Short mmCIF file of C-alpha atoms in Angstrom, two decimals:
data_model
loop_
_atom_site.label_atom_id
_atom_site.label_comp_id
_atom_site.label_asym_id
_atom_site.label_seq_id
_atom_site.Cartn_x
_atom_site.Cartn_y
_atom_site.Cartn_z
CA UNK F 1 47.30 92.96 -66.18
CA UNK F 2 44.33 92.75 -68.48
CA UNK F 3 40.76 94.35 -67.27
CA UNK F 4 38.97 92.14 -64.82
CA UNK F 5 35.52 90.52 -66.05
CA UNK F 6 32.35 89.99 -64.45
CA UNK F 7 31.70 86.41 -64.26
CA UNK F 8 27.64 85.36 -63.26
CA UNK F 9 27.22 81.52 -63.47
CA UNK F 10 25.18 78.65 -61.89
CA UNK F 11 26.76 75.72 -60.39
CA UNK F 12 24.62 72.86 -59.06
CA UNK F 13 21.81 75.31 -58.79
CA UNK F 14 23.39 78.01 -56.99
CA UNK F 15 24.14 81.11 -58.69
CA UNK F 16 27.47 83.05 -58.83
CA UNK F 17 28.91 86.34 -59.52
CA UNK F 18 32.67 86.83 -59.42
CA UNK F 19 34.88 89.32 -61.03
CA UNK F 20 38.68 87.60 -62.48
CA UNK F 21 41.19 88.11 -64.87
CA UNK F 22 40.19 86.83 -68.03
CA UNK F 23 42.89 84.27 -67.94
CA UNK F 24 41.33 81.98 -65.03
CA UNK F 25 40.56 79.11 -66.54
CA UNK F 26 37.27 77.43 -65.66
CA UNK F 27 38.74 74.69 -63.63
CA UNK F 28 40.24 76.88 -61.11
CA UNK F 29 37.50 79.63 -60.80
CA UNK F 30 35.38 76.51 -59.79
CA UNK F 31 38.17 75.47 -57.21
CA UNK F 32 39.80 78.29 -55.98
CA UNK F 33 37.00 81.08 -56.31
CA UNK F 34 33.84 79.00 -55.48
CA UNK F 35 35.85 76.34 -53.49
CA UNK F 36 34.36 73.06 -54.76
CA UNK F 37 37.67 71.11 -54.88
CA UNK F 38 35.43 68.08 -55.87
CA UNK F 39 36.39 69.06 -59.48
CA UNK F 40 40.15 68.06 -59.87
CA UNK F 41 43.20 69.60 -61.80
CA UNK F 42 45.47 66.88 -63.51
CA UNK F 43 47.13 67.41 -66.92
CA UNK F 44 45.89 71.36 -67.64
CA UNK F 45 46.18 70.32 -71.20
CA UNK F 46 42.71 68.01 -71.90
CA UNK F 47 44.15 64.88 -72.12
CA UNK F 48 43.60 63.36 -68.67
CA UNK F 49 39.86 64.17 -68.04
CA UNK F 50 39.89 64.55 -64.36
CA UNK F 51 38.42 68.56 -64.54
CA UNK F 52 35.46 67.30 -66.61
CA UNK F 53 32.51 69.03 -65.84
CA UNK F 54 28.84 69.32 -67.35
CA UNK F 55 28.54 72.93 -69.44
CA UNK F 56 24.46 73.02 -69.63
CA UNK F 57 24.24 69.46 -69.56
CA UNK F 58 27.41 68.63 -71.58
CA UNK F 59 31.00 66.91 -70.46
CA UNK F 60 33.55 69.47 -71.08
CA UNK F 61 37.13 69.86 -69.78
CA UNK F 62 37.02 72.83 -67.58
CA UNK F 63 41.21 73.02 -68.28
CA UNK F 64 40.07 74.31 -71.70
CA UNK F 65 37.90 77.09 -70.83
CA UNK F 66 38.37 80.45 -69.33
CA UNK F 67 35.80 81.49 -66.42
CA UNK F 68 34.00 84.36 -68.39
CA UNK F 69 33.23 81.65 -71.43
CA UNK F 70 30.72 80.42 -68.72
CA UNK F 71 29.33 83.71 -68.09
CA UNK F 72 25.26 82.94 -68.28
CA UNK F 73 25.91 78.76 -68.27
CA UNK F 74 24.79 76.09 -66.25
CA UNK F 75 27.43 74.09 -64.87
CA UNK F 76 26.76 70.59 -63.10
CA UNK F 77 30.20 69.30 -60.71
CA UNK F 78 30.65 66.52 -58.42
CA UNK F 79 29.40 68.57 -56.00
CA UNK F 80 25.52 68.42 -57.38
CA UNK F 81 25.18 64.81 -57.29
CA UNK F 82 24.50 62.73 -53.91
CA UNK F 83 25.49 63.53 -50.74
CA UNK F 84 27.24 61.25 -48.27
CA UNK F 85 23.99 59.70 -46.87
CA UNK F 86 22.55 59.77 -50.34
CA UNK F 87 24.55 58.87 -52.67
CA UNK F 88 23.56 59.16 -56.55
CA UNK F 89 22.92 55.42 -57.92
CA UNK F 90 26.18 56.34 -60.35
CA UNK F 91 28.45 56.95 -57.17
CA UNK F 92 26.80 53.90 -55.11
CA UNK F 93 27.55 52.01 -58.44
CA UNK F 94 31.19 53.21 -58.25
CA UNK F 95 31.16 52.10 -54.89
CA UNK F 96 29.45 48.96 -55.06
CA UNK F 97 31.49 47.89 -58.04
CA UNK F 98 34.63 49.20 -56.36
CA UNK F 99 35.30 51.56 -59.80
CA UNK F 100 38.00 53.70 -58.16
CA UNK F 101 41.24 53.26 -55.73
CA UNK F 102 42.64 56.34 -55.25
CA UNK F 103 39.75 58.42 -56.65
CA UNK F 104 41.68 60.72 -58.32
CA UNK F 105 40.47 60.59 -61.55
CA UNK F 106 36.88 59.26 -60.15
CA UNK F 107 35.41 63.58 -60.20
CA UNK F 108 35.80 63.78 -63.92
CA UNK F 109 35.12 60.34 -65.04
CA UNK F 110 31.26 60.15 -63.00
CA UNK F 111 30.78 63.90 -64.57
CA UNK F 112 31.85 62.21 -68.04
CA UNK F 113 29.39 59.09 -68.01
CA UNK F 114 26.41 60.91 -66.35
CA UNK F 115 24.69 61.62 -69.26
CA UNK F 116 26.07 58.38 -70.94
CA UNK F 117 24.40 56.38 -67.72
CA UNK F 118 21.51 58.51 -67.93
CA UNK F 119 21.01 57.49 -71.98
CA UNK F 120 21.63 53.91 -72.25
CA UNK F 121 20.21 51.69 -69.65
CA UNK F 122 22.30 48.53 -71.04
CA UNK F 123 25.51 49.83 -72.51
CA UNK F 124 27.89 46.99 -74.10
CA UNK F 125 31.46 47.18 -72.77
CA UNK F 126 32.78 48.29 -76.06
CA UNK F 127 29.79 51.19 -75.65
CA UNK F 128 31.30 51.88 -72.28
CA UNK F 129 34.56 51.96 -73.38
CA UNK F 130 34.29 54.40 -75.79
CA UNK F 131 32.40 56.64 -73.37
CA UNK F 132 35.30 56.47 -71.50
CA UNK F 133 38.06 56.91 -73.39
CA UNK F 134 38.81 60.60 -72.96
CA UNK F 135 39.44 60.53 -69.25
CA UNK F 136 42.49 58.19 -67.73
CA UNK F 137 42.92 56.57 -64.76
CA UNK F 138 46.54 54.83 -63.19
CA UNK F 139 45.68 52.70 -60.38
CA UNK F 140 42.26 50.68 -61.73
CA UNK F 141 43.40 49.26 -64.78
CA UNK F 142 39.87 50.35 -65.72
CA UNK F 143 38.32 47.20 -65.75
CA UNK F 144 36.15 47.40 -62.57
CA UNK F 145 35.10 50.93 -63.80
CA UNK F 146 33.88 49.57 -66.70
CA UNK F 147 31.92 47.21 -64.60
CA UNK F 148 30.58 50.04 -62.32
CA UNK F 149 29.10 51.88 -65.41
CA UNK F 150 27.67 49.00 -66.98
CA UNK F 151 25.94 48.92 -62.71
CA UNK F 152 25.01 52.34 -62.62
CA UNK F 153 22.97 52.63 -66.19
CA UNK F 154 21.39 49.38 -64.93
CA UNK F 155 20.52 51.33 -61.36
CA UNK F 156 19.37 54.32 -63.11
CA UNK F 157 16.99 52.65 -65.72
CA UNK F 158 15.87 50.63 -62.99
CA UNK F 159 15.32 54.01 -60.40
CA UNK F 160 13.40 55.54 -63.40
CA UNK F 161 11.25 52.63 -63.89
CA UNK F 162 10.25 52.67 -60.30
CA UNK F 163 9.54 56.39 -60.15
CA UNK F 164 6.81 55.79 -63.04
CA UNK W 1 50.36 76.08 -65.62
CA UNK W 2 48.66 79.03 -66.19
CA UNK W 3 48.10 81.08 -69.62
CA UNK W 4 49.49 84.66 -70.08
CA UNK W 5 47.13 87.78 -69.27
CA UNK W 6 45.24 88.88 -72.43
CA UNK W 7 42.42 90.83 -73.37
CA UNK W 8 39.21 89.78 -73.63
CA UNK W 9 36.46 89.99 -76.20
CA UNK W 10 33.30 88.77 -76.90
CA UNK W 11 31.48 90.16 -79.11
CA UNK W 12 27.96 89.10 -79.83
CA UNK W 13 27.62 89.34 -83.57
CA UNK W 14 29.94 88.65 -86.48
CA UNK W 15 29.90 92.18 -87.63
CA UNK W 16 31.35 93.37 -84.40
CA UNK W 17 33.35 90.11 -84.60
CA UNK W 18 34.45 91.81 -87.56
CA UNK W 19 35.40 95.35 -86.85
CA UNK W 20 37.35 93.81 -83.71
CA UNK W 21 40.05 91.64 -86.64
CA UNK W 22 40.02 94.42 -88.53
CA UNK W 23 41.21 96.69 -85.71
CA UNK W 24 43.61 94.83 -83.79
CA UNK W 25 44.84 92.21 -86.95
CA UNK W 26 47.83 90.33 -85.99
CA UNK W 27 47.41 91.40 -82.49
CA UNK W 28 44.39 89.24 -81.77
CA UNK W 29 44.06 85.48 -81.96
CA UNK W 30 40.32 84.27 -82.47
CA UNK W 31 39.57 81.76 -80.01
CA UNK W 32 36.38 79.08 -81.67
CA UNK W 33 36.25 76.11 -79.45
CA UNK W 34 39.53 76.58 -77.99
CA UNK W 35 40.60 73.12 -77.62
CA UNK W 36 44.03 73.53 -79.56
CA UNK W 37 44.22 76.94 -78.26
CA UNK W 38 44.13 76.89 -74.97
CA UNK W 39 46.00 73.79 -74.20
CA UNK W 40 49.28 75.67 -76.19
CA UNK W 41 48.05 78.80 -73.83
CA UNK W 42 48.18 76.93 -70.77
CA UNK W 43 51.77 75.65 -71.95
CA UNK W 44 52.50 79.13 -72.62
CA UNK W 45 53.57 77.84 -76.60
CA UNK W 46 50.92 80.85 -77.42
CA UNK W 47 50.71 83.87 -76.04
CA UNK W 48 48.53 86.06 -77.72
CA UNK W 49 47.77 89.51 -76.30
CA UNK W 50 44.16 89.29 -76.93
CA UNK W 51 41.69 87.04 -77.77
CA UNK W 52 38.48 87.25 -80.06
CA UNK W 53 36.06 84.76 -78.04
CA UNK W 54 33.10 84.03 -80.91
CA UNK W 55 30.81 81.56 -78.16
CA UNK W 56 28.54 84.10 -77.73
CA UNK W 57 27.71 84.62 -81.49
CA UNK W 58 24.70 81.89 -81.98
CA UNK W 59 24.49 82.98 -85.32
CA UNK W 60 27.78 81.06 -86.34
CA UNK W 61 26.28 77.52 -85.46
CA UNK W 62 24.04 75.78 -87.59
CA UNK W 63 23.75 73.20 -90.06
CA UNK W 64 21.75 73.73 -93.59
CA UNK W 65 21.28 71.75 -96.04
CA UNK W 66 22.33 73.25 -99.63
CA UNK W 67 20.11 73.12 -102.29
CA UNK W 68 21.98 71.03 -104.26
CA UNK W 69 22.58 67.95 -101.61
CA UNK W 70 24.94 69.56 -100.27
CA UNK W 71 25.60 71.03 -96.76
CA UNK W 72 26.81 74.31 -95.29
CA UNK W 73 28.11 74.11 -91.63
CA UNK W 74 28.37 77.23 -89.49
CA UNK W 75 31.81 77.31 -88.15
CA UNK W 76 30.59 77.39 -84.89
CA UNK W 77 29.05 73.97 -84.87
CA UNK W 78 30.55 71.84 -82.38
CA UNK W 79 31.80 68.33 -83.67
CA UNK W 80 29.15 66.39 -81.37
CA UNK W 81 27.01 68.81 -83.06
CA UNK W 82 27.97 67.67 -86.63
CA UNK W 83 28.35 63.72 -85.47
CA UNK W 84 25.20 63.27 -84.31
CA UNK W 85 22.98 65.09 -87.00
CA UNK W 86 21.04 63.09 -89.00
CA UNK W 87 21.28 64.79 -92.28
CA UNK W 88 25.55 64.98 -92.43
CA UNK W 89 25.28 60.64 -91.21
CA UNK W 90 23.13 60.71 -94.48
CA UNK W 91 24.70 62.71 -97.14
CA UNK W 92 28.50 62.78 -95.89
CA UNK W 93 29.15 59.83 -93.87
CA UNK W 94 32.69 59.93 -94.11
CA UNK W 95 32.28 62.83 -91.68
CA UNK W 96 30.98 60.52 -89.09
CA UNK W 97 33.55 58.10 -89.80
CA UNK W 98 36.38 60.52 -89.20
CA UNK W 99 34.53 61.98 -85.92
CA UNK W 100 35.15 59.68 -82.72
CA UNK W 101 38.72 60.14 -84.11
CA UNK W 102 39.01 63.43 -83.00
CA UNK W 103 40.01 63.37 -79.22
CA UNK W 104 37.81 62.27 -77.08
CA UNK W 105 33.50 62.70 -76.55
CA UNK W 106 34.36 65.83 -74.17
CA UNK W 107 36.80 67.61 -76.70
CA UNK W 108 34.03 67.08 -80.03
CA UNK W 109 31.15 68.67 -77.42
CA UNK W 110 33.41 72.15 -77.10
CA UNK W 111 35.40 71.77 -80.10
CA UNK W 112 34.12 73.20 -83.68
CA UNK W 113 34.09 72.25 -87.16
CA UNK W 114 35.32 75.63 -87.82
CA UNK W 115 38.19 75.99 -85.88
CA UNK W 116 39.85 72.65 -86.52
CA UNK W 117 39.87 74.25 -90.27
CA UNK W 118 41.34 77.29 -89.25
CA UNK W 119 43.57 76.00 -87.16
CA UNK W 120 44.72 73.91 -90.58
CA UNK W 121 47.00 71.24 -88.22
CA UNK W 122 48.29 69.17 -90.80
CA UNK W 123 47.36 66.31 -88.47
CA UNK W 124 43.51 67.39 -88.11
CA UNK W 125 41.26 64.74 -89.38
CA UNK W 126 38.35 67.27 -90.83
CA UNK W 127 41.17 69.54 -92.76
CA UNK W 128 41.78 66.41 -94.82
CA UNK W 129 38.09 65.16 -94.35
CA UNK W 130 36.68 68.21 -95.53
CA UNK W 131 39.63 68.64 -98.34
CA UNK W 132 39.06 65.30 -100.32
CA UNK W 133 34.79 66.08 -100.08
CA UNK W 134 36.24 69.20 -102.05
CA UNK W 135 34.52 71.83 -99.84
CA UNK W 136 34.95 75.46 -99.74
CA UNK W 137 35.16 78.09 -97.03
CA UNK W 138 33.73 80.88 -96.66
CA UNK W 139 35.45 84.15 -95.08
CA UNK W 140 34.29 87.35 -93.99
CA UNK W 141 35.79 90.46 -93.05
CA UNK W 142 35.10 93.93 -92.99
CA UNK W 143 35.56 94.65 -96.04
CA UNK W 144 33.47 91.66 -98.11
CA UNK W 145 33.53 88.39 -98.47
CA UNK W 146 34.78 85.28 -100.12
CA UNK W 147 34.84 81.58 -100.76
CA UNK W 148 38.15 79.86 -101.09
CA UNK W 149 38.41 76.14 -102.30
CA UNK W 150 39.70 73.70 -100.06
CA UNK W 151 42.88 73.17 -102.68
CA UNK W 152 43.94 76.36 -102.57
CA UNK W 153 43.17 77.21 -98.69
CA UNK W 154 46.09 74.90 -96.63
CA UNK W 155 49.81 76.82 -97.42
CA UNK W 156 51.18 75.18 -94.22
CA UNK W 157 51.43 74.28 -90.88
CA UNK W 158 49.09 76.04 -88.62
CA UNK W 159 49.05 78.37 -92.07
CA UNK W 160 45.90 78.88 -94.54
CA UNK W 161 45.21 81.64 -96.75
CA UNK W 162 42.92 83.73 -94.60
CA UNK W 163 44.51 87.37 -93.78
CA UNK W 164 44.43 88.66 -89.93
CA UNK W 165 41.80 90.13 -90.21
CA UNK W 166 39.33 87.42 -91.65
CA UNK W 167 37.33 84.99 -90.37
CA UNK W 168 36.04 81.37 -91.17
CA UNK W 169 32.19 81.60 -91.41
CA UNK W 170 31.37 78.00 -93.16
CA UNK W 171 32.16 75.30 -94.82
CA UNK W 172 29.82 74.18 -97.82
CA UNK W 173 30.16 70.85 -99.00
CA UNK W 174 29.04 69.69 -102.36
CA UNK W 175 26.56 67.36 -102.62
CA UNK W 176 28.16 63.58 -104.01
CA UNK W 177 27.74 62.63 -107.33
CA UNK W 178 25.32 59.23 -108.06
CA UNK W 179 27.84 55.92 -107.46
CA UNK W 180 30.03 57.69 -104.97
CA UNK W 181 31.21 55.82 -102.31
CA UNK W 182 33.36 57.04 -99.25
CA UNK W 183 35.93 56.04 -96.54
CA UNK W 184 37.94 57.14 -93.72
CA UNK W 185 40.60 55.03 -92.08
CA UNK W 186 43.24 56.23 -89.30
CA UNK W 187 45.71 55.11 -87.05
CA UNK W 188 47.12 55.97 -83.55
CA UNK W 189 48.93 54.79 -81.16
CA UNK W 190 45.72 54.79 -78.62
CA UNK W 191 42.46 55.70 -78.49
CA UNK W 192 41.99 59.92 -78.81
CA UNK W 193 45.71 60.20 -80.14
CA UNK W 194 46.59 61.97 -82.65
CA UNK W 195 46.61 60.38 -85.93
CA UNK W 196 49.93 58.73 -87.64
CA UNK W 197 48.74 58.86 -90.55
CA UNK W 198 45.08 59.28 -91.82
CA UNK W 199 42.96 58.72 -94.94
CA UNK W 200 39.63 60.03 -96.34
CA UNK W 201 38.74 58.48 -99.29
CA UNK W 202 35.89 59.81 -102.13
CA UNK W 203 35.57 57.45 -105.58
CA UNK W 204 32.43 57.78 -107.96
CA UNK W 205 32.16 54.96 -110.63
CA UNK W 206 30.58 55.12 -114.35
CA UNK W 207 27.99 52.70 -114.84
CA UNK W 208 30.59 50.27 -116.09
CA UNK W 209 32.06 50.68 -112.27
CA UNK W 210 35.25 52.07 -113.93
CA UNK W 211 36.09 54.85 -111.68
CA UNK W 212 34.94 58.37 -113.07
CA UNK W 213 36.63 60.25 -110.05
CA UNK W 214 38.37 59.94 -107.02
CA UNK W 215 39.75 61.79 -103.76
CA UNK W 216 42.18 60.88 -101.52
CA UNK W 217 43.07 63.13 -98.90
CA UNK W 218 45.96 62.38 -96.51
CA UNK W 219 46.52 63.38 -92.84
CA UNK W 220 49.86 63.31 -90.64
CA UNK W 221 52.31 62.47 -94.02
CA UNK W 222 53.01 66.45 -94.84
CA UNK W 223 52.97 70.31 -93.88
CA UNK W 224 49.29 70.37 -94.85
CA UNK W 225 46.56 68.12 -95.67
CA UNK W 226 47.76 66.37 -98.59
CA UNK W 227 45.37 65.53 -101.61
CA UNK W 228 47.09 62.16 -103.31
CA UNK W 229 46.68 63.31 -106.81
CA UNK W 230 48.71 60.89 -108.53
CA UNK W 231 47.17 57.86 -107.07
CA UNK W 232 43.07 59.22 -107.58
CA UNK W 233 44.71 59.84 -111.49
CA UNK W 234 46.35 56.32 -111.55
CA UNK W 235 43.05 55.31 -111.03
CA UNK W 236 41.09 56.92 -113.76
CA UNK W 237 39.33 54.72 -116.19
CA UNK W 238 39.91 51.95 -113.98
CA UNK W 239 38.36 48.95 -112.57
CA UNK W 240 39.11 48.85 -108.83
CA UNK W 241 41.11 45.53 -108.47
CA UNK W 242 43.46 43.99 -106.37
CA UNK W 243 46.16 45.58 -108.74
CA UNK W 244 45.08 49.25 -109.30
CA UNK W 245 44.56 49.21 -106.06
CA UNK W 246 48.05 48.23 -105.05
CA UNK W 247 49.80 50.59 -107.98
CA UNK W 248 47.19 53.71 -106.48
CA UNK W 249 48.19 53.27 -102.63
CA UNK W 250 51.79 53.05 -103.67
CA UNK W 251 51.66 56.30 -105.86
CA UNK W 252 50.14 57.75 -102.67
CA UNK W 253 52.92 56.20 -100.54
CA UNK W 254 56.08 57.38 -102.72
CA UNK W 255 55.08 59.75 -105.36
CA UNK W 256 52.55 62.44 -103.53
CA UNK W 257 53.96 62.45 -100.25
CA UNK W 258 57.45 62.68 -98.46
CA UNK W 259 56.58 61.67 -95.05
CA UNK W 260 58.80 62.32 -91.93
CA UNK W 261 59.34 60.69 -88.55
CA UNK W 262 59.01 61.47 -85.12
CA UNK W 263 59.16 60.09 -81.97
CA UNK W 264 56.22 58.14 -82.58
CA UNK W 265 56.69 56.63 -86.21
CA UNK W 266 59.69 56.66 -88.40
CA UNK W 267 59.48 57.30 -91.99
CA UNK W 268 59.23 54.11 -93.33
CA UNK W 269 56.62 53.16 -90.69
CA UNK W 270 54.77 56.24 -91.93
CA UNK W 271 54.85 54.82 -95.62
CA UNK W 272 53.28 51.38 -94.71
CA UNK W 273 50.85 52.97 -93.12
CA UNK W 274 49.98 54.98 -95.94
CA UNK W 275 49.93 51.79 -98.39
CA UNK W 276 47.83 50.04 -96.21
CA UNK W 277 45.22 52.62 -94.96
CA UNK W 278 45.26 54.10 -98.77
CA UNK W 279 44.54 50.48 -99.81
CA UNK W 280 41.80 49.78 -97.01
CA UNK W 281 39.83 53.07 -98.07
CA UNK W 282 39.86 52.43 -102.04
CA UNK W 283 38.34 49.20 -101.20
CA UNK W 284 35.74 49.97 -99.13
CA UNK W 285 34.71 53.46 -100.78
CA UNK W 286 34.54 51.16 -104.46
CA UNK W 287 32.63 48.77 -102.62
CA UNK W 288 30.00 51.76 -101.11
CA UNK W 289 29.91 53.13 -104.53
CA UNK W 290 28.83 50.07 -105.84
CA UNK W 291 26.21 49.38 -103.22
CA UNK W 292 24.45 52.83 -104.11
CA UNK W 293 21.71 53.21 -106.48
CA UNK W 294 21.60 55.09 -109.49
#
């Protein structure tokens, strides 16, 4: 076995310290080691998308990255948006627009278009596409997510506009 | 799924980097932005017994421009990086055309410009990208330095000319010659895919808008990026037409490349694909070249 390594991160504002192997990929130190399941494991190869997570502020697939690459990152999950009585506009979006059905893939593709959602208050469909396209999903046909991003940049710009 | 147990190392500088390659060599696999890598760990396809993590080394991600129009990319840049900077959409924009090619948004904000060179897949989009902009790399390691030329740096799959104990520190790109006029075309079976066969296309007219020079680069047809020599030559002196056109994307199609099939695309499929997308980026690169000044 190869020497353990000290891991120190922040996850929705809550800071970590865990010693693993240096093989742990991201996706399961954040399940297994800090137990927020909300992050999901599909593919374990970066094609599916469901274990996308923000890496200071970024998408990334946490399949592709060991847990000691996020030694002294920021790391944003499902987990550090709204909570059941108060949902983030993005999720009441996804629920109001009834984006998901099983909600498998639903973790990883709300961590995908948050900043997307958060940058472009009127996104075409071919815009929302694209922002899409690296994370899949087998019940939805994807048409009513589509829909529920288009909702939730609207009900974000809007939510900023009435905070100013 | 999970990888095999390696060691770990992260250094923070390139010089320590450095003495790390030079100590372990073919026992160490450098790991960039990992997104080849550690999908064929997970798999268990690689199993290196160490690995030479360079994300903590800040000083290997940047981009400058060179002083002759040029630009020199750390190899630590990530792609988003690269596709959203303002000078590259100017002075190289068939870099931005190749970009939401590779993968998906997530995969270009971890992945590097660096390490899809290194990694020299012969189905890479900036291997080919990079190799008909005629860049050169430069590589470090303990014991000096040097710049190799983009012609002489793919020898095969997976393969390039670095030793074990080198590394990729940047890619400088010439600047483009006046009336030079670029291109990228691909295609895949979905969105993210990898590419069945892909084209990046560089032509520079005289003043008469005979072509002076050309570049075609090929992706997915061969063991390495494949530059279409024979077609770019077919085309020297030439007016782009209809006709040289034609004659250069099928000298690209039958005389510089051999392509094979797969599961995906059979040879012949591979060809037409070649002809066409060959075709397509003579086209519009003549017709960029023409709408340029000077």
């Amino acid at each position: 076995m190869s020497e353990l390594v000290k891991v120190q991160v922040t996850v929705n504002g809550t800071r970590y310290e865990h010693t693993v192997e240096p093989r742990m990929l991201l996706v399961d130190f954040i399940r297994h080691e800090l137990g927020l399941t909300g992050t999901h494991v599909g593919c374990e190869h970066g094609v599916c998308g469901t274990c996308t997570i923000l890496l200071d502020g970024k998408p990334v697939r946490s399949c592709l990255l060991f847990a000691p690459q996020a030694n002294g990152h920021e790391i944003r999950t499902i987990e550090g948006l709204g909570t059941m009585d108060n949902l983030h506009p993005i999720q009441e979006a996804f629920r109001e627009a009834h984006g998901l059905q099983c909600g498998f893939c639903t973790p990883g593709v709300i961590m995908s278009v948050l900043p997307f959602v958060e940058q472009n208050a009127n996104p075409t469909e071919e815009e929302v596409r694209e922002a899409l396209d690296g994370n899949l999903c087998r019940c939805t046909g994807y048409q009513n997510i589509v829909q529920a991003v288009q909702l939730a940049s609207e009900m974000v710009a809007s939510r900023k506009a009435e905070a100013r | 799924m999970k990888p095999a147990p390696f060691d770990y190392y992260a250094p923070a500088s390139v010089d320590e980097a450095l003495d790390i390659l030079s100590e372990k060599g073919y026992d160490i696999k450098v790991l960039a932005g990992g997104q080849s890598l550690v999908p064929s760990m997970n798999f268990r396809l690689a199993q290196p017994p160490a690995l030479l993590d360079l994300n903590n080394i800040p000083d290997l991600a940047y981009i400058k421009p060179a002083p002759d129009g040029g630009v020199v990319i750390g190899a630590m840049t990530r792609d988003s990086d690269v596709e959203h900077n303002p000078m590259v959409a100017e002075r190289f924009p068939v870099i931005l055309q190749a970009m939401p090619f590779i993968a998906h948004p997530q995969i270009r904000n971890r992945g590097t410009f660096g390490g899809a060179i290194a990694h020299a897949d012969p189905a890479g989009h900036l291997p080919a990208v990079t190799l008909a902009l005629n860049a050169r790399y430069h590589i470090r390691s303990k014991n000096g330095d040097r710049w190799v030329g983009c012609d002489e740096f793919f020898l095969g799959p997976f393969t390039t000319a670095m030793e074990p104990d080198e590394l990729l520190v940047e890619v400088e790109i010439p600047a483009l010659p006046a009336r030079t006029g670029t291109s990228y075309h691909q295609m895949a079976r979905q969105a993210g895919a990898q590419a069945l066969v892909g084209v990046a296309a560089v032509v520079t007219l005289d003043p008469g808008e005979r072509v002076a020079a050309a570049r075609i680069a090929l992706l997915s047809v061969g063991e390495t990026p494949v530059l279409a020599g024979r077609a770019a030559a077919s085309l020297a002196g030439k007016l782009l037409t209809p006709e040289t056109i034609e004659a250069a994307a099928e000298a690209a199609a039958t005389v510089d490349t051999d392509p094979g099939g797969d599961i995906h695309c059979s040879p012949e499929y591979r060809r037409h694909l070649i002809r066409v997308l060959v075709a397509k980026s003579l086209e519009e690169a003549g017709e960029r070249a023409r709408g340029k000044r000077g």
